[in-house]
Coordinates of C-alpha atoms in Angstrom, one line a residue:
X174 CA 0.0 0.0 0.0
X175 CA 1.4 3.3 -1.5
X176 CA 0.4 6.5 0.8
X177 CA 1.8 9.9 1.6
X178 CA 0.7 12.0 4.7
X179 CA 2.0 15.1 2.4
X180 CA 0.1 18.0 1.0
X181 CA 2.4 20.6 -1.1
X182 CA -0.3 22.2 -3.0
X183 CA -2.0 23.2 0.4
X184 CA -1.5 26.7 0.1
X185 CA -3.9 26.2 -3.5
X186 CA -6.2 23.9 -1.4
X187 CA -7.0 26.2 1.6
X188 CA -7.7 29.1 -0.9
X189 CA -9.7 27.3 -2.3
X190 CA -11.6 25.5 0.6
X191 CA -10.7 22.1 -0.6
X192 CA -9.8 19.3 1.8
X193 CA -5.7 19.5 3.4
X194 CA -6.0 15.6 3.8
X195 CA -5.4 14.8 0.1
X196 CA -6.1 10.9 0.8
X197 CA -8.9 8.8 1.3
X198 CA -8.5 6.7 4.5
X199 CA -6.3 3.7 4.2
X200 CA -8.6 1.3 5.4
X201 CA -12.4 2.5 4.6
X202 CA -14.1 0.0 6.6
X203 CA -12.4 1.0 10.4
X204 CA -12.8 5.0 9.2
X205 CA -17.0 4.2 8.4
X206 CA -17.2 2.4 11.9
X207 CA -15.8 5.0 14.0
X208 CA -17.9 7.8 11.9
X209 CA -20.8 5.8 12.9
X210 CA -19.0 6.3 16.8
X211 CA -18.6 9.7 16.1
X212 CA -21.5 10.9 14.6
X213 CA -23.9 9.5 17.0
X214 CA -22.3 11.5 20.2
X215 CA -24.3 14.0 21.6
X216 CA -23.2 18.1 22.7
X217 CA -24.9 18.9 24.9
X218 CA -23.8 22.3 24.8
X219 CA -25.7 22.8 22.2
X220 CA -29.4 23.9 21.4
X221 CA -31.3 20.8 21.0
X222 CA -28.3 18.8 22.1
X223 CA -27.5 17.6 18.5
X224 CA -25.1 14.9 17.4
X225 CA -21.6 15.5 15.9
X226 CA -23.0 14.2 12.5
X227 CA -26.1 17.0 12.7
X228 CA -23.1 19.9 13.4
X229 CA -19.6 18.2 12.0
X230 CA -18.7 20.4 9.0
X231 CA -16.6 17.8 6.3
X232 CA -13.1 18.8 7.7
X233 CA -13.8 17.6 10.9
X234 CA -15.3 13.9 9.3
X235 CA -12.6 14.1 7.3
X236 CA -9.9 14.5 10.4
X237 CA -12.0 11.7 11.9
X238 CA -11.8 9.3 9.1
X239 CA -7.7 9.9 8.7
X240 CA -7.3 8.9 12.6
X241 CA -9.0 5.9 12.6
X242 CA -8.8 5.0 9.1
X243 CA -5.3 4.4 9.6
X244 CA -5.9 1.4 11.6
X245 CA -4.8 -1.6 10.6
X246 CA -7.3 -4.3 11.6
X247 CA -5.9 -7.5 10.4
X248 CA -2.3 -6.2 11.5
X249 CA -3.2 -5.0 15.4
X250 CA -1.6 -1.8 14.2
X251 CA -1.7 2.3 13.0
X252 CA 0.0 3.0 10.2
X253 CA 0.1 6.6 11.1
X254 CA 0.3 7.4 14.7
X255 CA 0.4 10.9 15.0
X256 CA -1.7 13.8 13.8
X257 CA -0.9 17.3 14.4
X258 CA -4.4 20.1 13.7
X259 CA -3.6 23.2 14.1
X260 CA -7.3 25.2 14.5
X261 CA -8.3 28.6 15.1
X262 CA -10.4 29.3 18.7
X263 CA -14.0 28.9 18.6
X264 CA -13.8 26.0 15.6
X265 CA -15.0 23.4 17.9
X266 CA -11.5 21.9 19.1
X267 CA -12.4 20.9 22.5
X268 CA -15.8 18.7 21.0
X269 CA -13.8 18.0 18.7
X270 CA -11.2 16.9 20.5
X271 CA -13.7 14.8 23.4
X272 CA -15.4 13.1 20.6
X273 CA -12.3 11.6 19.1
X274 CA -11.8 10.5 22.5
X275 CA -14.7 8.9 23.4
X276 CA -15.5 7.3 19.6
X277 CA -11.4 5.7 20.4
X278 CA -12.4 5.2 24.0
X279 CA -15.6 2.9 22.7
X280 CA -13.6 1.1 19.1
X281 CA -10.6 0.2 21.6
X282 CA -10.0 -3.8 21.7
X283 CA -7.3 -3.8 24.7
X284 CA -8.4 -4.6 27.9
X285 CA -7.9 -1.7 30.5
X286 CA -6.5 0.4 28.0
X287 CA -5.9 4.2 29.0
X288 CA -6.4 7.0 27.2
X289 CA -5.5 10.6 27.9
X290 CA -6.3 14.3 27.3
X291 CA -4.0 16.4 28.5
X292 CA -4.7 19.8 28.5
X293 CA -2.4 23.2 30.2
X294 CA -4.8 24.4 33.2
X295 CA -7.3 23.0 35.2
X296 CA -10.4 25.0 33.1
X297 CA -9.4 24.0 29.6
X298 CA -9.1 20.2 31.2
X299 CA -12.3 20.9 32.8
X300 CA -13.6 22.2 29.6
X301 CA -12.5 18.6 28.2
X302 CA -14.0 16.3 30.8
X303 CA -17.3 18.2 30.8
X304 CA -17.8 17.7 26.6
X305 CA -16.7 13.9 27.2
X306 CA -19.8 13.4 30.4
X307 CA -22.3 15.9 28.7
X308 CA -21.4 13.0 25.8
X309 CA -22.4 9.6 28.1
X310 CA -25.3 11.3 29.7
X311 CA -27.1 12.2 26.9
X312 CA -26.9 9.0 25.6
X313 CA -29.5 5.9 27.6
X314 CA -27.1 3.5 25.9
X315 CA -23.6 5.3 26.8
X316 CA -24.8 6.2 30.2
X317 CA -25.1 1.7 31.1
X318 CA -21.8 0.9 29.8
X319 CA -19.5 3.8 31.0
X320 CA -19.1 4.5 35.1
X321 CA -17.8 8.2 36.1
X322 CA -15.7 9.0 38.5
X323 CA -16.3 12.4 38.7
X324 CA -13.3 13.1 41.7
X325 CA -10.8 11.6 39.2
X326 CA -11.6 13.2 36.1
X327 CA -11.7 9.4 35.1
X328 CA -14.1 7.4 32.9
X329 CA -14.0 3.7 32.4
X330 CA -15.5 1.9 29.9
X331 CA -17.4 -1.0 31.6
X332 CA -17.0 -3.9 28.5
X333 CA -13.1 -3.7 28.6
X334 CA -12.3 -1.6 31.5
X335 CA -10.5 0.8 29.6
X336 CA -10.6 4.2 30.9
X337 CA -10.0 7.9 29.4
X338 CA -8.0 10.5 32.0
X339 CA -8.4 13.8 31.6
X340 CA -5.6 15.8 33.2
X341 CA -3.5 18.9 33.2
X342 CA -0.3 18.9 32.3
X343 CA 2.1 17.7 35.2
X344 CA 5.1 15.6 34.9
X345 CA 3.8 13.3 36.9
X346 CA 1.2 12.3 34.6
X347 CA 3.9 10.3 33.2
X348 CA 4.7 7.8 34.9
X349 CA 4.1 4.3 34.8
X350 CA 2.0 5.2 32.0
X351 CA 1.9 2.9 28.9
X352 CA -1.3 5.1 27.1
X353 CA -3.2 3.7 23.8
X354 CA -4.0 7.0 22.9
X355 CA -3.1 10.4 24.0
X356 CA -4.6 13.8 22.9
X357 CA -2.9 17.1 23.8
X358 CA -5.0 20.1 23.8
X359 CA -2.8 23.3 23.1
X360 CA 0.6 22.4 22.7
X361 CA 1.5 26.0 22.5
X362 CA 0.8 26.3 26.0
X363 CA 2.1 23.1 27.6
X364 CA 5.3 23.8 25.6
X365 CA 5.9 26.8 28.2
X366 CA 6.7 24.2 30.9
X367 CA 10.1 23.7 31.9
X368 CA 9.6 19.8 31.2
X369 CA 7.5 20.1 28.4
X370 CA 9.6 17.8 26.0
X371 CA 10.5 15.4 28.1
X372 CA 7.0 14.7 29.0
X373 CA 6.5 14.5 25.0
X374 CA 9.1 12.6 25.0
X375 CA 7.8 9.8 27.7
X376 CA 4.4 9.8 26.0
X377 CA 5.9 8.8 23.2
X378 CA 8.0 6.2 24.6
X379 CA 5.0 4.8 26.7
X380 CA 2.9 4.2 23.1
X381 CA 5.6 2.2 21.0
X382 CA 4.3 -0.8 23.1
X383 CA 0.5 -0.6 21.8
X384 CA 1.2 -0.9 17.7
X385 CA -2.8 0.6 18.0
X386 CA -1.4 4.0 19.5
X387 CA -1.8 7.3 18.8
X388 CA -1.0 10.8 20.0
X389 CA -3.0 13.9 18.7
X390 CA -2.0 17.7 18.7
X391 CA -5.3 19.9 18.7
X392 CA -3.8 23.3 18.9
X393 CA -4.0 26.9 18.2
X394 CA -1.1 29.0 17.2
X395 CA 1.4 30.4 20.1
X396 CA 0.9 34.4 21.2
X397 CA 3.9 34.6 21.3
X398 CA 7.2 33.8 18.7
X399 CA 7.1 30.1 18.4
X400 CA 9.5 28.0 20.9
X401 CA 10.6 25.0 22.5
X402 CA 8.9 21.8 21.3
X403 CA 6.2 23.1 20.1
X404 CA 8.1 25.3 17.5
X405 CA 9.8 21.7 17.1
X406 CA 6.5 19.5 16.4
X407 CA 4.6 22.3 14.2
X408 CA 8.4 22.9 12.2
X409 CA 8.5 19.3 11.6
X410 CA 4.1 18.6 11.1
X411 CA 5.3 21.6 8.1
X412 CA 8.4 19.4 6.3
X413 CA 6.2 16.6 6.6
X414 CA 3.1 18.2 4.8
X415 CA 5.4 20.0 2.4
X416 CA 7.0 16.9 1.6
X417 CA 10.3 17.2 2.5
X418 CA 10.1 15.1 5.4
X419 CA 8.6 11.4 5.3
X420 CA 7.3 10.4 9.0
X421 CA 4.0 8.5 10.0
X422 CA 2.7 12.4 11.2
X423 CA -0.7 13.7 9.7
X424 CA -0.5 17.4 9.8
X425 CA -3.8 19.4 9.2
X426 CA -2.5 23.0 9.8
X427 CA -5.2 25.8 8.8
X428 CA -2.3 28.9 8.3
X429 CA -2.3 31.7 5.5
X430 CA -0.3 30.7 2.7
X431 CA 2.8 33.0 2.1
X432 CA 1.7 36.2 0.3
X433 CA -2.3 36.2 1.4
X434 CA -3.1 39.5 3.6
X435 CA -4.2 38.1 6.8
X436 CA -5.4 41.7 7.9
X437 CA -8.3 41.6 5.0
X438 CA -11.7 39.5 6.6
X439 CA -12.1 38.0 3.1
X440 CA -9.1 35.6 3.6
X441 CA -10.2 35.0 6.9
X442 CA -12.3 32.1 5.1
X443 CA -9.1 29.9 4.9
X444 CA -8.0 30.0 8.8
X445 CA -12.3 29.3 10.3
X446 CA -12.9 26.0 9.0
X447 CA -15.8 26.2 10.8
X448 CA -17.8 29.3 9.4
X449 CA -21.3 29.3 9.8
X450 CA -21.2 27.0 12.5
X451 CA -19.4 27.6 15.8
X452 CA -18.4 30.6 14.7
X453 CA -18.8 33.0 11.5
X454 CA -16.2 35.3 9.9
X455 CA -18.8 38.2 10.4
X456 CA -18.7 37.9 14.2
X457 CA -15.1 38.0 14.4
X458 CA -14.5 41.3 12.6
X459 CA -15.6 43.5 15.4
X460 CA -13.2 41.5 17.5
X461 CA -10.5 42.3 15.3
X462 CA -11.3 46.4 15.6
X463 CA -11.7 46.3 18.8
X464 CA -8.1 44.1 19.6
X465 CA -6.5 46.7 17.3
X466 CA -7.6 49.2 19.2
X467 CA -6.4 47.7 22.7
X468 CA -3.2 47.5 21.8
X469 CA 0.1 45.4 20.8
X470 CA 0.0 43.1 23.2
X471 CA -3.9 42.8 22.6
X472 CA -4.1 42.6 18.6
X473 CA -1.4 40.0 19.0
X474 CA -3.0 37.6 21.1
X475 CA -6.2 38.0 19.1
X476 CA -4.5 37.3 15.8
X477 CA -2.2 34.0 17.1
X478 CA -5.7 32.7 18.6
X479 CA -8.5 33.4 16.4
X480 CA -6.5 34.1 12.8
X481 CA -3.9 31.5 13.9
X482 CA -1.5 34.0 12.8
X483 CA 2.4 33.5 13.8
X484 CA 3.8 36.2 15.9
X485 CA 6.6 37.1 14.5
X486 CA 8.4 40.7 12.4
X487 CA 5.0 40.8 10.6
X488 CA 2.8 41.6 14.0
X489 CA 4.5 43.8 16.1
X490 CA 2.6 47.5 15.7
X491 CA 5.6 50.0 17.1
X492 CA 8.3 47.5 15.4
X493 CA 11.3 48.8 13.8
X494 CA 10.9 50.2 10.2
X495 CA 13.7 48.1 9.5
X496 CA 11.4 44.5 10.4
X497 CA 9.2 45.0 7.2
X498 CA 12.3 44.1 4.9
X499 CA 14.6 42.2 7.3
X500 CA 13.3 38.5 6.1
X501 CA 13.8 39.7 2.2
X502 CA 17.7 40.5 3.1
X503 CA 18.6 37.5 4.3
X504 CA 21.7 36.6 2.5
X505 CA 23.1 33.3 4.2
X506 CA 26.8 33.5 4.7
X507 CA 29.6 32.4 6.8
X508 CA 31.4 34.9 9.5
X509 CA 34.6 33.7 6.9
X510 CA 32.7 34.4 3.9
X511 CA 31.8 38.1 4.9
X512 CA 35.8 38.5 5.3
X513 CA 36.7 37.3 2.2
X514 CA 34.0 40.0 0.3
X515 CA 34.7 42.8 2.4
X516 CA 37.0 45.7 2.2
X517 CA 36.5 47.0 5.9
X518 CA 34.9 45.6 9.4
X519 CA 33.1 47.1 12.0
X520 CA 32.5 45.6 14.8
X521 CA 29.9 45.9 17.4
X522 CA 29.1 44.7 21.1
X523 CA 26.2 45.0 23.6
X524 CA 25.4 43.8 26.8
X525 CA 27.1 41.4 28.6
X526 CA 25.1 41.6 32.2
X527 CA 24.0 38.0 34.1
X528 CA 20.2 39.1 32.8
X529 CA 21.6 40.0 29.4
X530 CA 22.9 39.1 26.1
X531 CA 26.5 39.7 25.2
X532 CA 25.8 40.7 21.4
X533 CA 28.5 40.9 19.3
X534 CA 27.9 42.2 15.4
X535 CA 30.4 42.1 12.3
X536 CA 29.4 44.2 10.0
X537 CA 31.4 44.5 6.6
X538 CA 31.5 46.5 3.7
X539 CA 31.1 44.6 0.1
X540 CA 34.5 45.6 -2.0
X541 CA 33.2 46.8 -5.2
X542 CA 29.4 47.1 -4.4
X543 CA 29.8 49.1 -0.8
X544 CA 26.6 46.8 0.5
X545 CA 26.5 46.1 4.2
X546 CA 27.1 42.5 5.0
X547 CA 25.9 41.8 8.8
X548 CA 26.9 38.6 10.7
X549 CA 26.0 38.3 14.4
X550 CA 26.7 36.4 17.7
X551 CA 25.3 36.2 21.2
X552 CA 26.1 34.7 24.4
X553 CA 24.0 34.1 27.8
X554 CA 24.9 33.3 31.2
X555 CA 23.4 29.9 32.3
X556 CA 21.5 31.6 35.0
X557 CA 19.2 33.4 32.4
X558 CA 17.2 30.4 31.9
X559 CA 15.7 30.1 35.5
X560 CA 15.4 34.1 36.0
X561 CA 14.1 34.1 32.5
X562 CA 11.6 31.2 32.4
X563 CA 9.7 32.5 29.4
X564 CA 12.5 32.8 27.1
X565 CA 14.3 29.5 28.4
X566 CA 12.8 27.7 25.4
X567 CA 14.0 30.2 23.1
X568 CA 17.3 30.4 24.0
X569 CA 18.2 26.6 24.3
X570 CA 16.6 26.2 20.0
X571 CA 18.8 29.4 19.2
X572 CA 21.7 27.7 21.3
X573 CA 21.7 24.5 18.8
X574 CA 22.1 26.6 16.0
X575 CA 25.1 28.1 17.3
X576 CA 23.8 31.5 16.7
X577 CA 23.9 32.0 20.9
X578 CA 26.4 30.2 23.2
X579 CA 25.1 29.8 26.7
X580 CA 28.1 29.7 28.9
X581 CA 28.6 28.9 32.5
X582 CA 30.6 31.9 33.4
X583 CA 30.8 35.2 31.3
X584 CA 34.4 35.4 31.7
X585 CA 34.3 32.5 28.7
X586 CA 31.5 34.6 26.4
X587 CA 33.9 37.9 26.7
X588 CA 37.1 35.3 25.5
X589 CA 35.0 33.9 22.8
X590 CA 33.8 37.4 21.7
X591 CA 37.7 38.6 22.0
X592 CA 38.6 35.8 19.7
X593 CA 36.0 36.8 17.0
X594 CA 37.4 40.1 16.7
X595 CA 40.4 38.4 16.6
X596 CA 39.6 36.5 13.6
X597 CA 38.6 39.8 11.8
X598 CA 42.0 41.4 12.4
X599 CA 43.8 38.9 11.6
X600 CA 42.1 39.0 8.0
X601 CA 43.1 42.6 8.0
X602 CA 39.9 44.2 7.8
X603 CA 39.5 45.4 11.2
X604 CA 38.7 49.1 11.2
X605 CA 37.2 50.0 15.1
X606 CA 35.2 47.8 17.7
X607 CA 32.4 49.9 19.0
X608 CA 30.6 49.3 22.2
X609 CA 28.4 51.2 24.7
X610 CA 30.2 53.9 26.4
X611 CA 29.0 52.8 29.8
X612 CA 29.3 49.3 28.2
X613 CA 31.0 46.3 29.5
X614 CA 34.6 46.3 31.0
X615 CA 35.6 42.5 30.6
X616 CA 34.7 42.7 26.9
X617 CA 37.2 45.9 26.7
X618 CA 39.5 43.9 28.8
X619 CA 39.1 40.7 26.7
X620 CA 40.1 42.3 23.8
X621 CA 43.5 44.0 25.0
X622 CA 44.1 40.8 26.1
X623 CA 44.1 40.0 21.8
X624 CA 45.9 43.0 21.2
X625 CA 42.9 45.4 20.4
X626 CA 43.3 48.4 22.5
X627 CA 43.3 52.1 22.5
X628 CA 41.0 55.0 22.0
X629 CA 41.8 54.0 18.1
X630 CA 40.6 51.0 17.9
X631 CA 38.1 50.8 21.0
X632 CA 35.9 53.6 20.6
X633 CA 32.7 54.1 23.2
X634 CA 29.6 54.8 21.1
X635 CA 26.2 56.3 22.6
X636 CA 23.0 54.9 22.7
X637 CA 19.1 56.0 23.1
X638 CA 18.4 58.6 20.4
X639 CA 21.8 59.3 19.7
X640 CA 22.1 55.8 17.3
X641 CA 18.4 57.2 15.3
X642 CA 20.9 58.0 12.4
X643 CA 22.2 54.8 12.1
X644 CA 18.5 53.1 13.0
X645 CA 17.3 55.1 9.8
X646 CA 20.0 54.3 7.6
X647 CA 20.2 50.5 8.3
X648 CA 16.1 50.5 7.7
X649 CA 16.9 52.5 4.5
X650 CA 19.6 49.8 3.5
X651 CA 17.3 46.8 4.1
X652 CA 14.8 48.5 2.3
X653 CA 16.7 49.0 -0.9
X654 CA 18.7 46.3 -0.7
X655 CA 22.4 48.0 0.0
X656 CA 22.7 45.5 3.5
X657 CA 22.0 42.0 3.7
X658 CA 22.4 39.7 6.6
X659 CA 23.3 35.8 7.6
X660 CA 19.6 35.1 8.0
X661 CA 20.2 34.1 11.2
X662 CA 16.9 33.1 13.5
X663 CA 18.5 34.4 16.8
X664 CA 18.8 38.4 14.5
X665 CA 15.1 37.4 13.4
X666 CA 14.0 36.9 17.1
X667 CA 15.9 40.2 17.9
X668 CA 14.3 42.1 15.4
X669 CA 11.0 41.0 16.2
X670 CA 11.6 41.9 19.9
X671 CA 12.8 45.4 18.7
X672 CA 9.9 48.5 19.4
X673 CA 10.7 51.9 18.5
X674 CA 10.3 55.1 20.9
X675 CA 10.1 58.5 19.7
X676 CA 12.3 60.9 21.5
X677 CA 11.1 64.4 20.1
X678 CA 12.2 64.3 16.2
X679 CA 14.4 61.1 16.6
X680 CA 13.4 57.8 17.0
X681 CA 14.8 55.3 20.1
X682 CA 15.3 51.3 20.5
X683 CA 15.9 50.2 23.7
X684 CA 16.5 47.2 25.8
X685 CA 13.8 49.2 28.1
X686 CA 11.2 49.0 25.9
X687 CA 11.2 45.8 24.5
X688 CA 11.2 44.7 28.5
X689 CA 12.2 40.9 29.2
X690 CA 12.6 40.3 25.4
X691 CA 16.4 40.6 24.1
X692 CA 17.8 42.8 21.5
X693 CA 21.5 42.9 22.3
X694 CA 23.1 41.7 19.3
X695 CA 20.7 44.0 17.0
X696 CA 22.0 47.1 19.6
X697 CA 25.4 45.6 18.7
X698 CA 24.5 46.1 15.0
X699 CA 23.6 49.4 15.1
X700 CA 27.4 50.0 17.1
X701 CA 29.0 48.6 14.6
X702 CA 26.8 50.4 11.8
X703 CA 27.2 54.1 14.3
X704 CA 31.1 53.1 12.7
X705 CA 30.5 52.4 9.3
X706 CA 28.5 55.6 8.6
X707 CA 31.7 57.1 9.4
X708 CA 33.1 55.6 6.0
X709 CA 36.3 53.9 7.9
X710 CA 39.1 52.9 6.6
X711 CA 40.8 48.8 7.6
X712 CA 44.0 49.2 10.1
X713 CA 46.4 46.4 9.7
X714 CA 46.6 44.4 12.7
X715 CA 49.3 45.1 15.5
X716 CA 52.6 42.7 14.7
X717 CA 53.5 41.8 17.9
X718 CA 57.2 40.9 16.7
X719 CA 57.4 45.1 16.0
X720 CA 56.3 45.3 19.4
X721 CA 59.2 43.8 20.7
X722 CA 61.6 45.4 18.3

């Protein structure tokens, strides 16, 4: 049996309201004997308590059918055992998400089996359990042959003795436990625990001894950047549906494709599956006026949750200028292969504090074309992570792309940084290192120690409104294409972070008023660029033999 979970032409499918499973389910008979589950499960929610049949739009039959269509009968086995949908609020994921549950819950074989929603707080757990009971007591039939026990959130399933949990996300729910079938219920938030990919992880490990198992991802988008595993699972559900990854994963992710306005209510179509059932397009656009007018912080959260929108340079209302072309001017390169084009080096660093980032920028001017080539660095004390929970995620995915080096003890990020700007005078094309004139010592001291000293060569640069010249021309440069940088996702997530203040007729970008979230290395840009507008000239490293002589 030849099958693909894939779906490249998705981005032509959700325009056009066609299905983003683009396979019928593998084995028919199993995917028409748990519709008939499914369908028949009352919500009682609902006026008139209808079934899931009477209310289920296609896509949600069609998700049904995939999960349990993908059960190998004959075998004792799923051929695809994990399914990723990533829905909008208010497109009927928790019923969704309970009926999937109990129609598995009710098809299961095993004896005692256990099934398990996990869900990130106590209400949207509650929320769970609630759908799942309103589903057994409307139902004569249900109500003999399941027993609730209402203090455990637990229901059993009197003719195997299986039982479905419904829990909130602990580490403990973990262990010992060898589930059939495991439903998470917004990733986005459970991935904001400190263990929340080694719980994964165990799940995962407790289902490869029931060939039946599966786990499920019902999720909306994150309000804030993407991070930790679950910027893992929806980056890998996306290789798999673009084809570029082959893995037993179903991915059902209702996004905008790349170029479609999310801020225009006819596209809204594409992201609310659902319209003109749990929720309609119409109803949301008063939302969207209204978040708008509330604020950042406000229109954000509103577009991750209800537009599934990614947070990210494209939703940040007081961003830099310089964030509207900064994913265009991405120009992959090497910290060697910037040396090798450019004429002249500046380099720039920022930070450096136990709460900080130690940024360090290498910016170079292009022999020949003058363009601005930027390449950037960061380092973080250990420490960050626990003062810092929020951005612990972060941090540890930008650490395994070698982009940021957490370090035990800053003494070894001010080395490392020393031994960059090393590398960039020993290619002769050092012209200045510029850093804040209140700005670290050790880095100043770290970079004597590599023979880079002097009010030549180390010159204190001022920040606040006094760096609006280079802010504007770096902005202007993205914009017209006279910079490029490495592309790097740590500079991405710095950008992003990056919110402009105006300071009477100059504009300001602070480390105050993007608050928790870190911009050093795109402070340590604009250092290095406060020396480049100067038009400098490269000064041949020192010779340390003619030192002696």
């Amino acid at each position: 049996m030849e099958w693909s979970t894939a779906c490249p032409d998705w981005q032509g499918r959700i325009v056009s309201g066609q299905p983003l499973i683009p396979f019928a389910p593998l084995f028919p008979s199993e995917a028409a004997s748990a519709l008939d589950v499914f369908t028949a499960l009352r919500v009682v929610d609902a006026p008139g308590s209808p079934t899931m049949g009477e209310i289920s739009r296609p896509w949600i039959l069609d998700f049904v059918s995939a999960v349990f269509g993908s059960y190998d009968a004959d075998e004792g086995r799923r051929l695809i055992t994990e399914y990723l949908l990533l829905i909008s609020k208010k497109n009927t994921k928790s019923t969704t998400a309970a009926g999937i549950m109990m129609t598995a819950l009710i098809r299961n074989w095993r004896q005692s089996a256990e099934f398990l929603i996990v869900a990130p707080t106590q209400d949207v757990s509650d929320l769970a359990y609630r759908q799942a009971v309103g589903m057994i007591e409307a139902d004569p039939v249900l109500a003999a042959k399941f027993y609730i026990r209402e203090h455990l959130k637990t229901i059993i399933y009197r003719p195997t003795g299986a039982f479905l949990k419904v829990k909130s996300f602990d580490p403990k729910i973990v262990t010992g436990a060898k589930p059939s079938g495991v439903l998470l219920d917004e990733l986005h938030v459970i991935a904001e625990a400190k263990d929340a990919d080694r719980v994964l992880g165990q799940l995962r490990g407790g289902l490869i001894s029931q060939p039946e198992g599966f786990l499920i991802t019902i999720t909306t988008q994150s309000e804030r950047p993407p991070a930790g595993v679950f910027r893992a699972e929806l980056m890998k559900a996306r290789k798999v549906r673009d084809g570029a990854l082959q893995a037993p994963i179903l991915p059902v992710l209702y996004e905008f494709p790349e170029g479609v306005d999310w801020r225009d209510p006819a596209s809204w179509h594409m992201v609310t599956p659902n319209n003109g059932r749990s929720i309609t397009v119409d109803r949301l656009i008063p939302d969207f006026h209204a978040a708008k007018e509330a604020g950042e912080e406000e229109f954000r959260r509103w577009a991750s949750q209800h537009l599934n929108v990614e947070v990210g340079l494209a939703l940040l209302s007081d961003r830099w200028a310089g964030a509207d072309h900064w994913e265009a001017a991405a120009e992959p390169m090497t910290l060697a292969e910037l040396l090798d084009r450019s004429e002249v080096v500046t380099v720039g660093v920022d930070g450096g504090g136990l709460d900080d980032l130690l940024g360090l920028a290498v910016l170079g001017r292009e022999r020949d074309t003058r363009r601005w080539l930027l390449w950037c660095r960061a380092w973080a004390h250990r420490g960050v992570l626990d003062r810092r929970k929020s951005e612990a995620a972060r941090l540890r995915d930008l650490d395994a792309t070698g982009d940021l080096v957490i370090v035990d003890d800053m003494a070894e990020a001010n080395d490392q940084l020393a031994q960059v700007a090393a590398q960039v005078d020993a290619a002769g094309v050092l012209a200045q290192v510029g850093l804040d004139l209140y700005g670290p010592a050790d880095a100043v001291d770290a970079l004597a120690q590599v023979g880079i000293e002097g009010d030549d060569r180390v010159v204190g640069i001022q920040q606040g409104w006094r760096l609006n010249g280079v802010i504007k021309t770096m902005e202007n440069r993205l914009a017209n294409g006279t910079m490029a940088h490495a592309g790097q996702a740590m500079m991405a997530w710095c950008v992003g972070n990056a919110k402009v203040e105006p300071k009477g007729n100059a504009i300001s970008i602070t480390k105050q008023a993007a608050g928790t979230a870190k911009i050093d290395p795109l402070v340590a840009a604009f250092c290095a660029g406060a020396l480049m507008v100067r038009n400098p000239e490269a000064q041949s490293p020192v010779d340390p033999l003619a030192m002696i002589a």
